[in-house]
Amino acid sequence: MTGDGKDLAANGVKVISHQWFLKRHKVFGAVGHMLALILVAGVVIAPIFSFWAYQNIVRTKGRVLGETTTAIAELEGAKQGLSNFNLADSRDHFLRSYQSLENLNQEINRAGVAAKLLMAVIPQSASYYHLLQAGLHLSQVGYVLSGTDLNSLNQILKDGEPTALIQKIEVKLKTARPEIELAAQELEQVKIEDLPSAEQPRIAELQTQVYLATAGINQLINACDSLSQFLGADNWRRYLVLFQNNLEMRPTGGFISAAALVDLDRGRIKQLEVPPGGAYDYNFGLSLNRASPHALHLINPRWEFQDCNWFPDARLSAKQCARFFEESTGASVDGVITINLPAVIEILKLAGPIVMSDYGIIIDSENFITFTQSLVESREARASGRPKQFLADLAPLLIEKMEAALANPDQIWQLVTALTNALQSKDLLIYSINQQTQSWFDEHDWSGGLGVEPNIPPAKFIDHLTVNVATVNGGKSDYNIKQQVVYRVEMGADGYLVGNVAVKRTHQGARQLREAFSTQAAADFNYLTAQPNLSYIRLYVPAGATLVNVTGDVADISSLLPPQDLAGYIPDEFYSREVRKEQMNPEMSNTVSAQESGFAVFANYMLVEPGQSGEIFFRYRLPIKWEANGRGGYQLLAEKQPGIESDFTAWFEDSLLYQSKLEHDEIIY
């Protein structure tokens, strides 16, 4: 080889002159000489050294996969520990996972810088290298999140402030966030096809989970901040709590059978007031005679507190109830918590039996409904003027049970799961007057707002259907009602979509004589639940939809609702602002139409006797001309009413889209 590189050039090797390099980059000066030297040395030495390094890589690849698989097994063990809320055990699993991978990482480091660099760039080996690095980051995440501070959970919840625990968790999450982000970056560079086929599904799942975790951890951090604020981390919070009975269905989950006022300080309940007269006790201070919504005239032409939850958008109902409460008591609240009967039953299942000595009974999830309903509706309870005293006595005992569950590692996860399920099924609804906190609740649809669905782009058209039922006469007969909703979309002759909704309600109750029951409470319960059911059914559909016709078992309520003198009543400003263009359409079976919460509303009555069924059919033209061939691109947001599970079926012409119980909101394609 000659100094000018002619021999290399003769063999087809492109030679870069270091003189040209320095002339081209004068700015390097003396440093340029060193760079040129290193460059040339690298070209000559690297192939020699890389052979040795590659041998190490071949041996190491198998160990990377083996150790990573072992580490994943440890992570799965940690997950099992977390599911049982055994944080100490989870921490041990995370530690072993991290140590396993770190030992392997150190071995690669000892193999030399060149080996490490080459492993990161050589095809196939690079995937193993990035997999190892991702494992290290993930193990570190787990180790951080299951740290010693969280092991003191029991003591914090027993003696300390729950908000302090939330804030500790927030600090841990913020510490773990960069590790999750780094793990995601490493896993993006792992090519699944480089790995053995047997391990590919697990690694692919890991990639998906880490991708989701990068977004999830930010949501958790925001959750900690919002929940801390809601629970009174900085100042006392006062909340109006509404207990809704879905045996008598109302728009947000049931009739308000009881109410309470609760003061929270850093997550601890400092004061609880449960009026013995129930929600009716908050009527005494109402100074204005507001006219109730027309459908409520069957019950009371005056709009009172117990009927404040008339808006299907539960956020509006919460605002209205807070307004009525403030007018009645002169006190304001920081938000409204709504708890439906199914959520109470689930909490009782977890809490276990509660001894009510003064009433001679042990209350549990099995007898709570029948005993409580019969007691509070009894003549004696009504005559006492304190019909809900039993609930006032039960509430603090139930809260004690919940606080004990929070301090019990065997129960806390079950309680958290029960509350989470209640939020998803809308049997627990939360509203805050704090805009930042409420925005977070809306993002997760924890407040029961209509049309609130985080996964739908705001500008994208999507069909919408909410069927909302309010029983306006019928005792507690919704206990025996089974509801079925069938929605069929078809192409109209003018190219516009046409919606057809069939709402069928079946009364499965039957009136029986006292002799058929072993207890008076059971007989009383049968009497309450075997009443005829008169319901006001509202459909919330896309704005701009126009009603075509309404047929079927539409109830004629003229005999039940004689003309009333409303001269002494005033329209409610809040209702007038939220519900617009409300009118009755005589040519459409007296169906009511309106605009509310950004939707078109169609409503009418149905009366169902025990042992019978009724069905109403609504037909309307949707405000969209369908250009697609078939149902491609069609989406439907079907929203569940709190407190009720309907059998729901959706069709696009002859294509079945959905058929199941509507247990939560569904986006249907």
XYZ file of C-alpha atoms in Angstrom:
669
model
C 0.000 0.000 0.000
C 1.315 3.438 -0.938
C 0.862 6.646 0.975
C -1.605 8.103 -1.485
C -3.911 5.089 -1.292
C -3.587 4.119 -4.957
C -3.481 0.388 -4.129
C -6.784 0.627 -2.290
C -8.288 2.644 -5.093
C -7.137 0.072 -7.580
C -9.135 -2.526 -5.660
C -12.309 -0.452 -5.834
C -12.091 1.073 -2.359
C -13.053 4.723 -2.115
C -10.311 6.584 -0.269
C -10.865 9.860 1.561
C -7.736 11.992 1.684
C -7.128 13.414 5.139
C -5.611 16.466 3.459
C -8.888 17.066 1.625
C -10.774 16.528 4.859
C -8.739 19.195 6.664
C -9.016 21.642 3.814
C -12.731 21.109 3.696
C -13.043 21.660 7.448
C -10.450 24.275 8.331
C -12.278 25.113 11.524
C -10.953 21.945 13.150
C -7.316 23.083 13.085
C -5.151 20.875 15.221
C -8.115 18.934 16.443
C -8.727 17.941 12.840
C -5.459 16.062 12.720
C -6.553 13.947 15.650
C -9.938 13.290 14.068
C -8.346 12.228 10.811
C -6.051 9.898 12.678
C -8.900 8.352 14.593
C -10.933 8.009 11.421
C -8.213 6.166 9.576
C -7.354 4.047 12.607
C -10.979 3.122 12.989
C -11.238 1.947 9.399
C -8.251 -0.302 9.866
C -8.714 -1.517 13.459
C -12.472 -1.888 13.750
C -12.795 -4.958 11.503
C -10.119 -6.716 13.528
C -11.660 -5.880 16.904
C -15.234 -6.394 15.819
C -14.691 -10.099 15.197
C -13.869 -10.610 18.874
C -16.753 -8.361 19.934
C -19.196 -10.185 17.703
C -18.364 -13.505 19.335
C -19.364 -11.956 22.670
C -22.575 -10.645 21.134
C -23.610 -14.062 19.810
C -23.154 -15.539 23.281
C -24.904 -12.592 24.911
C -28.018 -12.553 22.688
C -29.314 -15.766 24.189
C -28.714 -14.504 27.671
C -30.498 -11.223 26.917
C -33.618 -13.053 25.840
C -33.384 -15.511 28.715
C -32.822 -12.875 31.358
C -35.479 -10.616 29.837
C -37.973 -13.477 29.913
C -37.058 -14.115 33.550
C -37.422 -10.421 34.283
C -40.860 -10.341 32.652
C -41.874 -13.285 34.842
C -40.767 -11.273 37.872
C -42.799 -8.313 36.586
C -45.832 -10.575 36.302
C -45.240 -11.657 39.885
C -45.098 -8.013 40.869
C -48.394 -7.420 39.077
C -49.980 -10.241 41.073
C -48.686 -8.657 44.255
C -50.196 -5.329 43.279
C -53.551 -6.940 42.527
C -53.534 -8.272 46.103
C -52.197 -4.924 47.332
C -49.109 -6.705 48.682
C -46.689 -3.873 47.968
C -43.764 -5.411 49.809
C -43.978 -8.576 47.704
C -44.273 -6.500 44.523
C -41.218 -4.499 45.480
C -39.213 -7.720 45.895
C -40.291 -8.909 42.437
C -39.342 -5.580 40.864
C -35.978 -5.635 42.634
C -35.160 -9.154 41.408
C -36.227 -8.190 37.893
C -33.987 -5.138 37.933
C -31.014 -7.027 39.392
C -31.350 -9.799 36.819
C -31.216 -7.333 33.953
C -28.584 -5.097 35.521
C -26.207 -8.054 35.990
C -26.553 -8.818 32.304
C -26.041 -5.168 31.403
C -22.808 -5.086 33.423
C -21.596 -8.197 31.629
C -22.128 -6.447 28.297
C -20.265 -3.422 29.623
C -17.339 -5.637 30.640
C -17.254 -7.017 27.101
C -16.048 -3.619 26.036
C -17.295 -0.432 24.506
C -16.977 -1.794 20.990
C -19.080 -4.835 21.826
C -21.740 -2.651 23.361
C -21.792 -0.291 20.399
C -21.850 -3.087 17.866
C -24.635 -4.886 19.671
C -26.673 -1.699 19.396
C -26.269 -1.488 15.614
C -25.858 -5.029 14.249
C -29.163 -6.307 12.808
C -31.061 -8.650 15.172
C -28.576 -8.003 17.983
C -29.805 -4.407 18.143
C -33.305 -5.604 19.067
C -31.891 -7.638 21.947
C -29.885 -4.666 23.145
C -32.885 -2.314 23.119
C -35.022 -4.972 24.781
C -32.500 -5.203 27.595
C -32.430 -1.438 28.060
C -36.243 -1.300 28.101
C -36.330 -4.006 30.744
C -33.942 -2.050 32.942
C -36.107 1.045 32.726
C -39.315 -0.876 33.420
C -37.866 -2.657 36.427
C -36.742 0.693 37.753
C -40.289 2.013 37.279
C -41.730 -0.827 39.308
C -39.120 -0.479 42.010
C -39.884 3.225 42.358
C -43.652 2.801 42.411
C -43.565 0.079 45.056
C -41.150 2.006 47.257
C -41.013 2.029 51.027
C -43.311 5.037 51.371
C -46.172 3.048 49.894
C -45.488 0.174 52.265
C -46.643 2.447 55.073
C -50.055 2.635 53.432
C -51.902 1.057 56.342
C -50.446 3.426 58.898
C -51.052 6.472 56.711
C -54.700 5.577 56.248
C -55.176 4.723 59.912
C -53.470 7.718 61.476
C -52.608 10.154 58.720
C -54.270 12.011 55.901
C -55.436 10.155 52.784
C -54.484 13.167 50.674
C -50.914 12.854 51.978
C -50.838 9.330 50.556
C -52.146 10.577 47.207
C -49.450 13.246 47.141
C -46.776 10.633 47.897
C -48.059 8.545 45.020
C -47.934 11.600 42.769
C -44.256 12.148 43.632
C -43.532 8.494 42.837
C -45.331 8.742 39.514
C -43.382 11.830 38.529
C -40.146 10.012 39.404
C -41.157 7.001 37.330
C -42.388 8.958 34.312
C -38.987 9.497 32.622
C -38.142 5.799 33.036
C -41.387 4.794 31.305
C -40.721 7.240 28.487
C -37.193 5.851 28.026
C -38.527 2.291 28.053
C -41.007 3.230 25.336
C -38.226 4.728 23.227
C -36.147 1.561 23.550
C -39.073 -0.731 22.720
C -39.851 1.273 19.591
C -36.501 0.071 18.262
C -37.171 -3.597 18.993
C -38.127 -5.497 15.832
C -40.394 -8.365 16.791
C -39.234 -10.464 13.821
C -35.690 -10.495 15.263
C -36.882 -12.509 18.271
C -37.780 -16.207 18.549
C -41.393 -16.833 17.524
C -42.280 -18.263 20.937
C -41.428 -14.968 22.648
C -42.829 -12.585 20.055
C -46.404 -12.349 21.464
C -45.164 -11.454 24.960
C -42.785 -8.787 23.723
C -45.446 -7.376 21.377
C -47.838 -7.146 24.301
C -45.126 -5.448 26.344
C -44.669 -2.858 23.594
C -48.397 -2.137 23.602
C -48.631 -1.886 27.378
C -45.657 0.444 27.664
C -47.050 2.628 24.896
C -50.312 2.911 26.807
C -48.462 3.485 30.072
C -46.685 6.557 28.723
C -50.071 8.238 28.326
C -51.532 6.564 31.388
C -48.928 7.841 33.814
C -49.696 11.435 32.865
C -53.364 10.734 33.458
C -52.538 9.257 36.862
C -50.510 12.305 37.814
C -53.414 14.536 36.836
C -55.748 12.236 38.754
C -53.697 12.596 41.925
C -53.807 16.358 41.642
C -57.554 16.457 40.939
C -58.457 13.957 43.661
C -56.284 15.737 46.225
C -58.078 18.964 45.455
C -61.495 17.283 45.547
C -60.746 15.630 48.905
C -59.668 18.869 50.529
C -55.879 18.719 50.504
C -55.606 22.498 50.798
C -58.990 23.523 52.252
C -62.068 21.915 53.729
C -64.581 20.782 51.145
C -68.335 20.532 51.635
C -70.337 18.237 49.386
C -73.988 17.541 48.897
C -74.510 13.771 48.709
C -77.601 12.410 46.975
C -78.752 8.814 47.483
C -80.870 7.757 44.504
C -83.287 4.851 44.517
C -83.491 3.159 41.119
C -86.637 1.276 42.149
C -88.295 4.559 41.186
C -86.375 5.615 38.096
C -85.409 9.220 37.532
C -83.101 10.818 34.924
C -79.791 10.480 36.806
C -80.407 7.085 38.367
C -83.399 7.178 40.667
C -85.591 9.157 43.006
C -83.619 11.106 45.631
C -84.620 9.030 48.644
C -82.107 10.626 51.006
C -79.510 13.361 51.071
C -76.548 14.254 53.233
C -74.048 17.016 53.795
C -70.450 15.918 54.254
C -67.379 17.967 55.192
C -63.973 16.656 54.075
C -60.587 17.743 55.387
C -57.555 16.195 53.680
C -59.591 13.138 52.806
C -61.126 12.616 56.235
C -64.843 13.005 56.914
C -65.077 15.624 59.641
C -68.832 16.039 59.703
C -71.821 14.181 58.305
C -75.399 15.431 58.404
C -78.235 13.197 57.198
C -81.670 14.839 57.523
C -84.094 12.355 59.135
C -86.841 13.550 56.811
C -84.771 12.761 53.747
C -84.570 15.090 50.770
C -87.898 16.643 51.759
C -86.202 18.418 54.674
C -84.468 20.714 52.188
C -87.805 22.074 50.953
C -88.579 24.167 54.024
C -86.268 27.000 53.029
C -87.291 27.180 49.368
C -88.757 30.638 49.028
C -89.679 30.597 45.335
C -92.616 28.764 43.820
C -90.938 27.438 40.702
C -93.082 25.650 38.168
C -91.839 22.097 37.791
C -91.148 20.592 34.353
C -94.406 19.612 32.682
C -93.984 15.853 33.171
C -93.550 16.396 36.914
C -96.941 18.120 37.157
C -98.362 14.616 37.623
C -96.582 14.590 40.971
C -96.213 18.207 42.007
C -96.589 21.448 40.024
C -94.040 23.029 42.378
C -90.420 22.128 41.667
C -88.887 20.941 44.932
C -85.570 19.551 46.055
C -86.458 15.842 45.835
C -87.128 16.299 42.097
C -84.093 18.473 41.313
C -82.348 15.692 39.346
C -84.577 16.095 36.282
C -81.836 16.712 33.709
C -80.405 13.550 32.048
C -77.084 15.405 31.837
C -76.150 14.719 35.455
C -73.923 17.793 35.610
C -76.969 20.004 35.059
C -78.912 18.066 37.683
C -76.029 18.520 40.125
C -76.021 22.267 39.508
C -79.784 22.466 39.990
C -79.693 20.446 43.215
C -76.880 22.641 44.538
C -78.963 25.737 43.679
C -82.001 24.391 45.531
C -79.854 23.397 48.506
C -78.249 26.826 48.733
C -81.601 28.571 48.525
C -83.045 26.294 51.201
C -80.167 26.377 53.701
C -78.198 29.496 52.823
C -75.048 27.345 52.562
C -73.053 26.667 49.419
C -71.322 23.423 48.478
C -68.137 22.603 46.566
C -69.770 19.860 44.567
C -72.318 17.067 44.422
C -71.778 13.321 44.874
C -74.529 11.036 43.609
C -74.735 7.424 44.785
C -77.242 5.030 43.257
C -78.706 2.015 45.005
C -76.631 -0.600 43.086
C -73.427 1.070 44.329
C -74.679 0.939 47.930
C -75.378 -2.782 47.539
C -71.839 -3.419 46.258
C -70.361 -1.488 49.184
C -72.503 -3.505 51.610
C -71.214 -6.730 50.040
C -67.701 -5.592 50.819
C -68.465 -4.065 54.223
C -70.306 -7.083 55.553
C -73.213 -7.194 58.027
C -74.041 -4.056 60.022
C -75.790 -4.474 63.357
C -78.710 -2.054 63.794
C -79.656 -2.806 67.395
C -82.338 -0.127 67.699
C -84.168 -1.676 64.772
C -83.628 -5.302 65.750
C -81.961 -6.273 62.505
C -78.575 -7.008 60.976
C -78.400 -5.236 57.627
C -76.528 -6.788 54.708
C -76.582 -6.660 50.926
C -79.369 -9.254 50.774
C -81.989 -7.622 53.002
C -81.109 -3.936 52.668
C -83.534 -3.132 49.852
C -86.636 -4.906 51.151
C -86.218 -3.893 54.803
C -85.261 -0.280 54.150
C -87.928 0.295 51.522
C -90.674 -1.172 53.685
C -89.544 0.728 56.765
C -89.184 4.207 55.282
C -92.492 3.887 53.397
C -94.399 2.600 56.435
C -97.224 4.582 58.007
C -95.340 4.773 61.274
C -92.248 6.271 59.651
C -94.282 8.820 57.730
C -96.323 9.743 60.795
C -93.140 10.332 62.781
C -92.026 13.056 60.382
C -88.624 11.315 60.271
C -89.132 8.616 57.618
C -85.435 8.449 56.712
C -84.126 8.233 60.287
C -83.019 4.661 59.614
C -80.782 5.855 56.781
C -79.444 8.643 59.001
C -78.489 6.018 61.586
C -77.039 3.614 59.020
C -74.851 6.125 57.156
C -72.140 6.673 59.832
C -71.878 2.930 60.455
C -71.423 2.264 56.751
C -68.751 4.965 56.534
C -66.904 3.365 59.457
C -66.904 0.097 57.532
C -65.522 1.829 54.440
C -62.752 3.525 56.431
C -61.843 0.157 57.940
C -61.687 -1.322 54.442
C -59.322 1.450 53.342
C -56.954 0.517 56.150
C -57.155 -3.215 55.402
C -54.763 -4.520 52.702
C -57.145 -7.414 52.038
C -60.066 -5.091 51.321
C -58.706 -1.826 49.954
C -58.213 -3.132 46.426
C -61.719 -4.607 46.455
C -63.139 -1.266 47.592
C -61.201 0.642 44.934
C -62.444 -1.826 42.309
C -66.043 -1.487 43.502
C -65.873 2.310 43.356
C -64.213 2.229 39.927
C -66.917 -0.089 38.591
C -69.572 2.213 40.045
C -68.039 5.180 38.235
C -67.930 3.287 34.941
C -71.556 2.141 35.257
C -72.622 5.647 36.385
C -73.900 4.416 39.734
C -71.446 6.860 41.301
C -71.334 10.374 39.844
C -69.097 13.247 40.927
C -69.464 16.940 40.173
C -67.142 19.744 41.308
C -67.563 23.508 41.034
C -63.787 23.718 40.562
C -63.384 24.015 36.787
C -59.996 22.283 36.612
C -61.166 19.341 38.688
C -64.452 19.123 36.795
C -62.604 19.111 33.472
C -60.666 16.086 34.664
C -63.910 14.362 35.738
C -65.362 15.093 32.295
C -62.302 13.602 30.602
C -63.098 10.329 32.350
C -66.897 10.696 32.115
C -67.294 10.492 35.893
C -69.991 13.175 36.051
C -72.617 11.655 33.778
C -72.528 14.377 31.152
C -74.372 13.691 27.904
C -72.158 13.396 24.852
C -68.999 13.328 26.968
C -66.776 10.701 25.362
C -62.995 11.279 25.422
C -62.295 8.841 22.576
C -64.336 10.720 19.967
C -62.683 13.603 18.085
C -64.832 16.702 18.762
C -65.225 17.619 15.078
C -66.186 14.117 13.925
C -69.865 13.370 13.294
C -71.143 10.452 15.245
C -74.687 9.245 15.672
C -75.956 9.444 19.220
C -78.714 7.820 21.233
C -79.611 8.181 24.879
C -82.873 6.666 26.086
C -83.769 8.258 29.410
C -86.669 7.128 31.589
C -88.333 8.885 34.514
C -91.092 7.148 36.448
C -93.673 9.783 37.321
C -96.257 7.490 38.891
C -95.751 3.904 39.954
C -94.376 3.531 43.467
C -91.214 1.439 43.338
C -92.304 -0.604 40.324
C -89.037 -0.153 38.405
C -87.777 -3.013 40.562
C -89.851 -5.274 38.293
C -89.306 -3.510 34.965
C -87.196 -5.056 32.216
C -86.303 -2.646 29.419
C -85.316 -3.431 25.843
C -84.184 -0.860 23.283
C -83.784 -1.632 19.575
C -82.242 1.001 17.311
C -82.229 0.602 13.549
C -80.688 3.096 11.120
C -81.775 2.970 7.494
C -81.230 4.960 4.325
C -84.038 7.382 3.529
C -85.300 7.968 -0.005
C -83.591 11.380 -0.046
C -80.246 9.936 1.018
C -80.534 11.036 4.635
C -80.258 8.512 7.449
C -83.445 7.677 9.340
C -83.419 6.506 12.953
C -85.977 4.062 14.344
C -86.061 3.478 18.096
C -88.280 0.900 19.787
C -88.485 1.092 23.589
C -90.144 -1.915 25.218
C -90.837 -2.095 28.944
C -92.083 -5.306 30.559
C -93.581 -5.316 34.061
C -92.607 -8.640 35.667
C -94.339 -7.928 38.974
C -97.573 -9.391 40.300
C -99.738 -8.325 43.202
C -100.088 -11.023 45.836
C -101.970 -11.412 49.092
C -100.291 -11.048 52.475
C -100.509 -14.804 53.051
C -98.004 -15.375 50.237
C -95.174 -13.795 52.248
C -93.336 -14.896 55.360
C -92.859 -11.356 56.688
C -94.814 -8.124 56.664
C -91.792 -6.362 55.160
C -91.868 -8.704 52.163
C -95.596 -8.137 51.703
C -95.155 -4.368 51.907
C -92.344 -4.554 49.383
C -94.553 -6.472 46.973
C -97.239 -3.819 47.288
C -94.760 -1.042 46.459
C -93.152 -2.821 43.501
C -96.326 -4.233 41.905
C -97.841 -0.827 41.111
C -98.621 0.160 37.500
C -95.596 1.910 35.996
C -96.090 5.267 34.279
C -92.862 6.500 32.740
C -91.791 9.557 30.783
C -89.409 8.405 28.059
C -87.007 10.861 26.445
C -84.716 10.272 23.468
C -81.590 12.410 23.045
C -80.460 12.289 19.423
C -78.189 14.436 17.207
C -79.114 18.115 17.007
C -81.011 18.875 13.819
C -82.905 15.577 13.785
C -86.591 15.980 12.883
C -89.427 13.833 14.177
C -91.304 11.763 11.573
C -93.820 9.896 13.744
C -94.417 8.206 17.094
C -96.576 5.081 17.386
C -97.262 2.247 19.786
C -98.413 2.173 23.399
C -98.405 5.899 24.035
C -100.220 6.662 27.297
C -103.015 9.219 27.334
C -102.377 11.155 30.534
C -105.175 13.689 30.102
C -107.275 11.954 32.757
C -104.313 11.876 35.143
C -103.332 15.484 34.571
C -106.328 17.792 34.683
C -105.809 21.483 33.891
C -103.901 23.184 36.688
C -103.796 26.766 37.844
C -100.132 27.785 37.662
C -100.740 31.464 38.273
C -98.752 31.395 41.497
C -95.699 29.729 39.951
C -92.762 31.256 38.108
C -90.660 29.652 35.351
C -87.276 28.406 36.490
C -84.529 30.469 34.854
C -82.035 27.620 34.819
C -84.484 25.247 33.139
C -85.526 27.865 30.579
C -81.889 28.440 29.677
C -80.991 24.753 29.330
C -84.183 23.442 27.692
C -85.214 25.407 24.615
C -88.049 25.234 22.108
C -89.985 22.750 24.235
C -93.381 22.069 22.704
C -96.049 19.414 22.429
C -96.906 18.064 18.965
C -100.587 16.968 18.829
C -100.154 15.498 15.342
C -97.403 13.242 16.721
C -99.372 11.589 19.558
C -98.650 14.621 21.776
C -94.941 13.862 21.649
C -92.840 16.595 23.237
C -89.883 17.953 21.273
C -87.121 20.212 22.581
C -83.457 21.144 22.372
C -81.281 20.322 25.368
C -77.590 19.733 26.098
C -76.760 20.081 22.404
C -79.234 17.388 21.332
C -82.689 17.108 19.845
C -85.151 15.639 22.350
C -88.320 13.607 21.699
C -90.458 12.434 24.628
C -93.723 10.711 25.496
C -95.421 8.569 28.154
C -95.886 4.824 28.559
C -98.093 3.027 31.091
C -97.399 -0.634 31.876
C -99.578 -2.737 34.172
C -98.130 -5.641 36.224
C -97.676 -8.717 34.056
C -97.888 -6.738 30.815
C -95.593 -5.041 28.296
C -95.677 -1.756 26.439
C -93.705 -0.533 23.436
C -93.258 2.882 21.818
C -91.721 3.484 18.383
C -89.953 6.736 17.535
C -88.981 7.508 13.940
C -86.895 10.542 13.011
C -84.725 11.884 10.201
C -81.056 12.327 11.099
C -79.284 15.507 9.969
C -76.742 13.777 7.761
C -76.805 12.723 4.152
C -75.045 9.387 3.862
C -72.602 9.280 0.972
C -70.917 6.010 1.878
C -71.795 2.663 0.366
C -73.148 0.618 3.255
C -72.281 1.276 6.882
C -68.567 1.961 6.362
C -67.512 4.827 8.621
C -70.745 4.831 10.639
C -70.328 5.242 14.406
C -72.891 5.347 17.201
C -72.421 6.598 20.742
C -75.008 4.763 22.849
C -75.130 6.233 26.332
C -76.288 4.308 29.367
C -78.742 5.873 31.773
C -77.487 5.695 35.373
C -79.341 3.161 37.491
C -80.655 0.990 34.670
C -79.300 -1.698 32.359
C -81.237 -2.022 29.115
C -80.970 -4.857 26.645
C -79.696 -2.888 23.658
C -79.620 -3.880 19.999
C -78.307 -1.693 17.164
C -78.666 -2.250 13.422
C -77.484 -0.402 10.335
C -80.131 -1.518 7.868
C -79.677 -5.327 7.859
C -76.256 -5.368 9.563
C -76.290 -6.194 13.274
C -73.867 -3.873 15.078
C -74.489 -4.603 18.754
C -76.617 -6.870 20.934
C -76.006 -6.969 24.674
C -76.822 -5.313 27.970
C -75.805 -1.682 27.942
C -73.723 -1.680 31.133
C -71.798 1.493 30.256
C -71.473 3.926 27.366
C -70.550 2.203 24.116
C -69.024 3.454 20.872
C -70.502 1.115 18.275
C -69.064 0.663 14.774
